[in-house]
Amino acid sequence: MTTTKTFPRTTPSALDIDARGVLAFVDALESTAGVEPHSLMLLRHGQVVAQGWWQPYAADRVHLLYSLSKSFTAAAVGIAVREGLIDLDATALSYFPELDAEITDERSRRIRVRHLLAMASGHREEALDRARAADPTNTVRGFLLTPPDEEPGSVFAYNQPCTYTLASIVRRVSGGPLVEYLRPRLLDPLGIDDLAWRRDETGAELGFSGCYAPTSAIAALGQLYLQRGVWDGERILDEDWVAAATRTQVENPGEENPDWSQGYGFQFWMARHGFRGDGAYGQFCVVLPEQDVVLAITGQSLDMQAVLDAAWQHLLPAVDRPSDTGADSALEARLASLGLPAVRGGSLQGLVDVGPLAHDDAGWRLTLDVDGGTLSVPVGEGEWLVEGPLAASGALAADGRTVLVDVRFVETPHLAHVRIDRQTGTATTVWETEPLHDGPLTLRRPAD
């Protein structure tokens, strides 16, 4: 098994991957309804064989990972297990002794760390709202006060408080924030320079979501698990941890999509091929041990199964298939020219300022009052203009009355459609995809 600290670049054909299959995968991502890619990195034997970012997304930008954050939280637990700070067979409650007297339900008292990791707390369904209702200021307490429906370990239910509690346990045993614990133990060794985490009102990292990291960090995490916990000759995760995390701990045949019903490990999904971490709207860390391949993807995709279908249809058969340098060159050129389409329509030239859209010597600028603050971004015509964590593109609608402006929050999956009535100056905003825990002013990398 190859071990690596950084990712050298090579060509698909050099590592027995047919570049035409990668091209077909890119075609599928761009043409499938419900799929919008923002980035991809494809690794084999610890080397990058293909990578690309759809402008205005870029390699040096972080991207909100949503539930792919869970796999980073689990890595922190695995490191703490290796350091003897966490026992998988200890109860969750044992790490919060101040709650011992009031957690009286026997099933709650029997939830172990390994049950939290496997989404097998015994609850039959998501318990986040119930936990927050039980205690709006202490999610762990609210969770433990929400009695499981079944014996812990016996049923699967994707359950955010499980991962929130894991993050809280890591903070409890380490004495500091999750990112602070991960920095010297995981992030620095893997060369992950930029990773930030959304915190809740108590200052605690969400754990189950809210992690912002570049695509290369997703690839590095996958490569670490592919290398069974070893990186650059240094063991970061125990091999038995990796083995347990990446095999079925609890069956989940009731899940609707085929790649979501193959079993669940420790904050990893088993799949028809290999295993993966994933997050809402198409954030993926796909690991294929048999092929020695890692695939990292970000996007704004509502049909996440379609992304995996495309990988199995096009990418997987391309592994260990003859290629040629001509196909390599065609793929490289394609990946260098990726971009999301700008807003199409008539020119804005000659228009007067209207509502929140104003023109000066620098061009058009959209300024919106939202959530008690101001959102301001330059608007490109036929292109995306980027400023900070925002990018915007605009055009005149065919009716001649409406100005169309799309705003991308380029550190996240999300896009907002702004429509301005030229006669009234009224602006309406509709999300392409609804943010799950942020608003327009907080859809960006959190401050450290």
XYZ file of C-alpha atoms in Angstrom:
448
model
C 0.000 0.000 0.000
C 1.372 3.419 -0.994
C 1.877 5.961 1.784
C 2.231 9.630 1.075
C 2.361 13.010 2.775
C 1.600 15.180 -0.227
C -0.112 14.321 -3.452
C 2.193 14.181 -6.474
C 0.573 14.749 -9.835
C 0.579 12.190 -12.608
C -1.544 11.217 -15.594
C -4.390 8.690 -15.670
C -2.617 6.443 -18.165
C 0.503 6.328 -15.984
C -1.583 4.613 -13.281
C -3.695 2.455 -15.594
C -6.812 4.634 -15.652
C -8.511 5.347 -18.948
C -8.879 9.127 -19.153
C -11.884 8.679 -21.431
C -13.778 7.213 -18.483
C -12.917 10.242 -16.363
C -14.082 12.504 -19.188
C -17.344 10.581 -19.371
C -17.752 11.036 -15.608
C -17.272 14.802 -15.946
C -19.802 14.823 -18.798
C -22.295 12.971 -16.606
C -21.812 15.371 -13.684
C -22.468 18.337 -15.964
C -25.458 16.881 -17.796
C -27.424 14.994 -15.129
C -30.518 16.693 -13.716
C -30.192 17.466 -10.030
C -26.387 17.374 -10.126
C -24.108 20.437 -9.994
C -20.397 19.733 -9.466
C -18.068 22.241 -7.809
C -14.859 20.205 -7.607
C -13.361 16.776 -7.971
C -10.056 15.129 -7.100
C -9.283 11.573 -8.211
C -6.365 9.774 -6.547
C -4.787 6.408 -7.237
C -1.837 4.943 -5.343
C -1.649 8.233 -3.429
C -1.207 10.352 -6.567
C -3.563 12.836 -8.199
C -4.573 11.563 -11.620
C -7.268 14.201 -12.215
C -8.536 17.303 -10.467
C -10.671 20.262 -11.389
C -12.790 23.093 -10.013
C -15.797 24.600 -11.704
C -15.342 28.376 -11.660
C -16.138 30.403 -9.595
C -15.106 27.633 -7.196
C -11.350 27.267 -6.768
C -8.723 24.912 -5.375
C -7.647 27.233 -2.581
C -11.167 27.776 -1.249
C -12.834 25.876 1.554
C -16.269 24.359 0.982
C -18.971 23.615 3.543
C -18.996 19.835 3.940
C -22.285 19.397 5.806
C -22.471 15.785 7.079
C -19.090 14.852 5.615
C -17.979 16.756 8.741
C -18.969 13.616 10.682
C -16.044 11.663 9.244
C -13.598 14.288 10.541
C -15.258 14.142 13.960
C -14.912 10.360 13.926
C -11.214 10.687 13.108
C -10.824 12.800 16.244
C -12.526 10.037 18.238
C -10.233 7.445 16.658
C -7.146 9.449 17.597
C -8.444 9.872 21.150
C -9.052 6.105 21.348
C -5.445 5.538 20.248
C -4.262 7.953 22.953
C -6.264 6.116 25.604
C -8.585 9.069 26.209
C -11.774 7.397 24.970
C -13.037 3.844 25.449
C -15.434 2.612 22.757
C -17.241 0.444 25.292
C -17.673 3.196 27.872
C -21.117 4.740 28.104
C -21.702 8.182 26.687
C -23.029 9.200 30.083
C -19.749 8.303 31.784
C -18.097 11.274 30.079
C -20.709 13.628 31.544
C -20.858 12.608 35.218
C -22.668 15.817 36.131
C -25.711 14.392 34.312
C -25.660 10.983 35.984
C -28.362 11.658 38.566
C -30.965 12.947 36.104
C -30.491 10.448 33.253
C -32.730 7.713 34.614
C -33.838 5.884 31.449
C -31.941 2.596 31.381
C -31.534 2.567 27.608
C -30.093 6.086 27.645
C -27.683 4.975 30.316
C -26.572 2.029 28.133
C -25.661 4.086 25.024
C -21.959 3.426 24.421
C -19.442 5.419 22.416
C -19.457 2.738 19.725
C -23.252 3.094 19.444
C -22.877 6.827 18.829
C -20.269 6.165 16.133
C -22.541 3.655 14.375
C -25.705 5.803 14.508
C -27.153 3.048 16.663
C -28.213 4.917 19.799
C -31.491 3.017 19.803
C -33.582 5.920 18.544
C -35.711 4.988 15.541
C -35.421 8.407 13.908
C -33.551 11.698 13.968
C -33.619 13.115 17.511
C -32.037 16.556 17.100
C -35.248 18.559 17.424
C -36.354 16.507 20.417
C -32.965 16.914 22.075
C -33.034 20.669 21.591
C -36.595 20.832 22.861
C -35.595 18.886 25.965
C -32.700 21.298 26.592
C -32.259 24.294 24.258
C -28.830 25.144 25.709
C -27.226 21.708 26.234
C -27.727 19.336 23.307
C -25.922 16.437 24.998
C -28.182 16.671 28.034
C -31.258 16.991 25.804
C -30.162 13.944 23.822
C -29.584 11.768 26.884
C -32.949 12.924 28.234
C -34.609 11.616 25.041
C -35.153 7.902 25.705
C -34.190 5.468 22.915
C -37.027 3.504 21.342
C -34.991 0.294 21.167
C -31.945 -1.210 22.804
C -28.786 0.730 21.837
C -26.857 -1.069 19.113
C -29.928 -2.771 17.663
C -31.258 -0.260 15.100
C -29.845 2.313 12.683
C -31.128 5.875 12.541
C -29.158 8.767 11.093
C -29.078 10.953 14.165
C -27.222 14.260 14.489
C -26.986 14.257 18.319
C -24.906 11.065 18.148
C -22.124 12.952 16.379
C -22.629 16.128 18.413
C -22.117 14.039 21.551
C -18.960 12.460 20.086
C -17.524 15.928 19.446
C -18.450 16.922 22.988
C -16.677 13.848 24.370
C -13.507 14.737 22.444
C -13.659 18.274 23.835
C -14.275 16.914 27.327
C -11.284 14.529 27.316
C -8.914 16.883 25.485
C -9.828 20.074 27.336
C -10.169 22.202 24.225
C -11.912 22.726 20.874
C -12.181 19.942 18.315
C -10.100 21.765 15.695
C -7.424 22.523 18.284
C -7.218 18.813 19.102
C -7.076 17.830 15.428
C -4.499 20.410 14.354
C -1.261 18.697 15.489
C -2.638 15.148 15.319
C -4.402 15.071 11.938
C -4.510 18.354 10.067
C -0.829 19.293 10.154
C 0.464 15.793 9.330
C -1.953 15.528 6.383
C -1.048 18.997 5.110
C -4.540 20.401 5.744
C -3.748 24.064 6.228
C -7.276 25.453 6.302
C -10.141 23.864 8.204
C -12.749 25.706 10.257
C -15.883 24.611 12.061
C -19.237 26.293 12.629
C -20.012 26.551 16.349
C -23.337 26.663 18.128
C -24.505 29.249 20.634
C -22.443 27.591 23.370
C -19.239 27.890 21.351
C -19.086 24.162 20.611
C -18.330 22.825 17.139
C -21.410 21.171 15.674
C -19.499 17.972 14.954
C -22.250 16.554 12.746
C -21.998 19.437 10.260
C -20.442 22.853 9.810
C -16.903 21.836 8.817
C -15.353 23.991 6.078
C -12.353 22.503 4.277
C -10.808 22.440 0.787
C -11.304 19.503 -1.557
C -7.727 18.398 -0.919
C -8.601 17.869 2.762
C -11.412 15.494 1.767
C -8.987 13.575 -0.425
C -6.390 13.446 2.357
C -8.853 12.023 4.866
C -9.876 9.339 2.384
C -6.240 8.513 1.632
C -5.495 8.168 5.358
C -8.234 5.549 5.706
C -7.126 3.865 2.483
C -3.626 3.616 4.004
C -5.166 2.012 7.118
C -4.311 4.926 9.369
C -0.667 5.465 8.369
C 0.591 8.698 6.830
C 4.172 9.326 5.726
C 5.316 6.436 7.907
C 3.505 7.746 10.987
C 0.531 5.901 12.480
C -2.318 8.338 13.123
C -5.223 5.892 13.514
C -4.990 2.320 14.793
C -5.461 -0.287 12.106
C -8.249 -1.992 14.045
C -10.026 1.386 14.304
C -9.877 1.816 10.520
C -11.112 -1.742 10.004
C -14.054 -1.187 12.353
C -14.889 2.257 10.985
C -15.038 1.010 7.409
C -17.133 -2.131 7.829
C -20.800 -2.528 8.651
C -21.490 -1.966 12.334
C -25.253 -1.801 11.929
C -27.471 -2.888 9.057
C -29.682 -0.284 7.366
C -31.641 -2.089 4.626
C -34.573 0.302 4.976
C -32.731 3.192 3.324
C -34.225 4.073 -0.050
C -31.168 4.497 -2.300
C -28.907 1.514 -3.056
C -25.699 3.210 -1.908
C -27.343 4.202 1.382
C -28.588 0.715 2.304
C -25.304 -1.216 2.393
C -24.642 -0.785 6.106
C -23.062 1.897 8.295
C -19.661 1.937 9.992
C -18.198 4.584 12.274
C -19.504 7.766 10.614
C -18.896 6.200 7.205
C -21.469 4.709 4.832
C -20.788 1.385 3.215
C -21.521 1.464 -0.522
C -21.960 -0.878 -3.454
C -18.252 -0.251 -3.989
C -15.967 0.644 -1.100
C -17.093 3.078 1.587
C -17.590 6.802 1.875
C -18.343 9.846 3.951
C -20.868 12.257 2.472
C -22.721 15.477 3.147
C -25.868 17.203 1.974
C -25.944 18.547 -1.583
C -23.166 16.305 -2.844
C -20.056 16.443 -0.667
C -18.299 13.092 -1.059
C -15.227 11.233 0.158
C -15.380 7.910 -1.714
C -12.739 5.273 -0.900
C -12.273 2.192 -3.112
C -9.731 -0.068 -1.374
C -9.775 -2.765 -4.077
C -8.736 -0.201 -6.691
C -6.514 1.898 -4.342
C -8.602 4.914 -5.375
C -9.977 7.968 -3.548
C -12.559 10.292 -5.089
C -13.301 13.665 -3.458
C -16.207 15.755 -4.743
C -18.001 18.940 -3.702
C -21.143 20.339 -5.274
C -24.718 21.513 -5.083
C -26.442 18.273 -6.007
C -29.932 17.318 -4.939
C -29.645 13.859 -6.512
C -26.678 12.422 -4.642
C -27.388 8.879 -5.778
C -26.971 10.054 -9.374
C -23.422 11.214 -8.573
C -22.485 7.757 -7.308
C -24.306 6.102 -10.205
C -22.140 8.128 -12.581
C -18.990 7.098 -10.704
C -19.887 3.406 -10.902
C -20.900 3.687 -14.564
C -17.933 5.680 -15.847
C -15.070 5.910 -13.369
C -14.961 2.421 -11.935
C -14.707 0.626 -15.305
C -11.930 3.051 -16.308
C -9.630 1.687 -13.606
C -7.142 -0.885 -14.917
C -8.200 -0.155 -18.486
C -5.719 0.884 -21.178
C -5.524 4.572 -22.017
C -3.319 6.794 -24.104
C -1.605 10.142 -23.751
C -4.013 11.733 -26.210
C -6.916 11.029 -23.879
C -4.822 12.276 -20.953
C -4.246 15.573 -22.758
C -7.912 15.945 -23.642
C -8.898 15.374 -20.016
C -6.302 17.821 -18.727
C -7.568 20.518 -21.098
C -11.155 19.844 -20.097
C -10.414 20.010 -16.379
C -8.518 23.282 -16.826
C -11.548 24.923 -18.451
C -14.344 23.912 -16.090
C -16.901 26.523 -15.146
C -20.498 26.890 -14.074
C -22.591 28.822 -16.610
C -23.143 32.499 -15.948
C -26.649 33.942 -15.974
C -27.940 34.117 -19.528
C -30.091 36.895 -20.958
C -29.981 40.413 -22.337
C -27.284 42.963 -21.622
C -27.482 45.247 -18.596
C -25.747 48.015 -20.525
C -27.784 51.197 -20.672
C -29.963 50.325 -17.698
C -30.399 52.807 -14.892
C -29.911 51.836 -11.265
C -32.828 49.767 -10.046
C -33.606 48.740 -6.490
C -30.553 47.044 -4.941
C -28.617 47.018 -8.234
C -26.438 50.061 -8.900
C -23.790 50.950 -11.465
C -20.560 52.887 -11.041
C -17.211 53.129 -12.831
C -16.310 49.637 -11.632
C -19.495 48.077 -12.997
C -22.686 46.731 -11.488
C -23.031 45.955 -7.787
C -25.835 44.253 -5.889
C -26.418 45.438 -2.320
C -29.058 43.663 -0.247
C -30.189 44.280 3.322
C -30.587 40.814 4.855
C -30.760 39.406 8.366
C -29.973 42.743 9.949
C -26.859 43.281 7.827
C -25.718 44.050 4.297
C -24.689 41.706 1.518
C -22.766 43.369 -1.301
C -21.192 41.804 -4.379
C -20.082 42.935 -7.868
C -22.203 41.500 -10.687
C -20.622 40.142 -13.834
C -22.221 39.935 -17.271
C -21.527 36.661 -19.026
C -19.153 35.775 -16.188
C -18.948 35.372 -12.442
C -17.342 38.227 -10.547
C -15.898 37.083 -7.233
C -15.417 39.174 -4.116
C -14.607 37.479 -0.832
C -16.969 34.534 -0.236
C -19.443 35.707 -2.922
C -19.732 35.546 -6.703
C -22.476 37.026 -8.847
C -23.643 37.108 -12.428
C -26.578 39.002 -13.956
C -28.591 39.607 -17.102
C -31.862 41.099 -18.309
C -34.750 38.637 -18.575
C -36.537 38.104 -21.876
C -39.547 40.063 -20.606
C -37.374 43.201 -20.443
C -38.868 43.996 -17.059
C -36.891 41.736 -14.735
C -33.196 41.811 -13.887
C -31.823 38.372 -13.052
C -28.914 38.127 -10.617
C -27.554 34.865 -9.229
C -25.384 34.993 -6.117
C -23.130 32.080 -5.271
C -21.794 31.621 -1.761
C -18.561 30.068 -2.974
C -17.442 28.630 0.357
C -20.657 26.589 0.439
C -22.878 24.631 -1.956
C -25.474 27.393 -2.107
C -26.866 29.716 -4.765
C -29.516 32.421 -4.384
C -31.626 33.695 -7.299
C -32.347 37.428 -6.970
C -35.052 38.864 -9.214
C -35.462 42.639 -9.462
C -38.561 44.302 -10.944
C -37.347 47.280 -13.002
C -40.608 49.194 -12.546
C -40.894 48.895 -8.773
C -37.283 48.187 -7.783
C -38.573 45.319 -5.675
C -36.193 42.411 -5.214
C -37.198 38.840 -4.388
C -34.754 36.108 -3.411
C -35.201 32.349 -3.761
C -32.648 29.721 -2.764
C -31.662 27.102 -5.324
C -30.887 24.876 -2.341
C -31.911 25.743 1.196
C -29.047 26.262 3.673
C -29.423 23.845 6.569
C -27.987 25.903 9.405
C -26.935 29.322 8.141
C -28.257 32.503 6.598
C -26.882 34.750 3.830
C -24.453 36.554 6.119
C -23.034 33.419 7.734
C -22.654 31.230 4.631
C -18.901 31.549 4.778
C -15.889 30.092 6.513
C -16.287 30.740 10.260
C -13.652 32.824 11.979
C -11.157 30.820 14.012
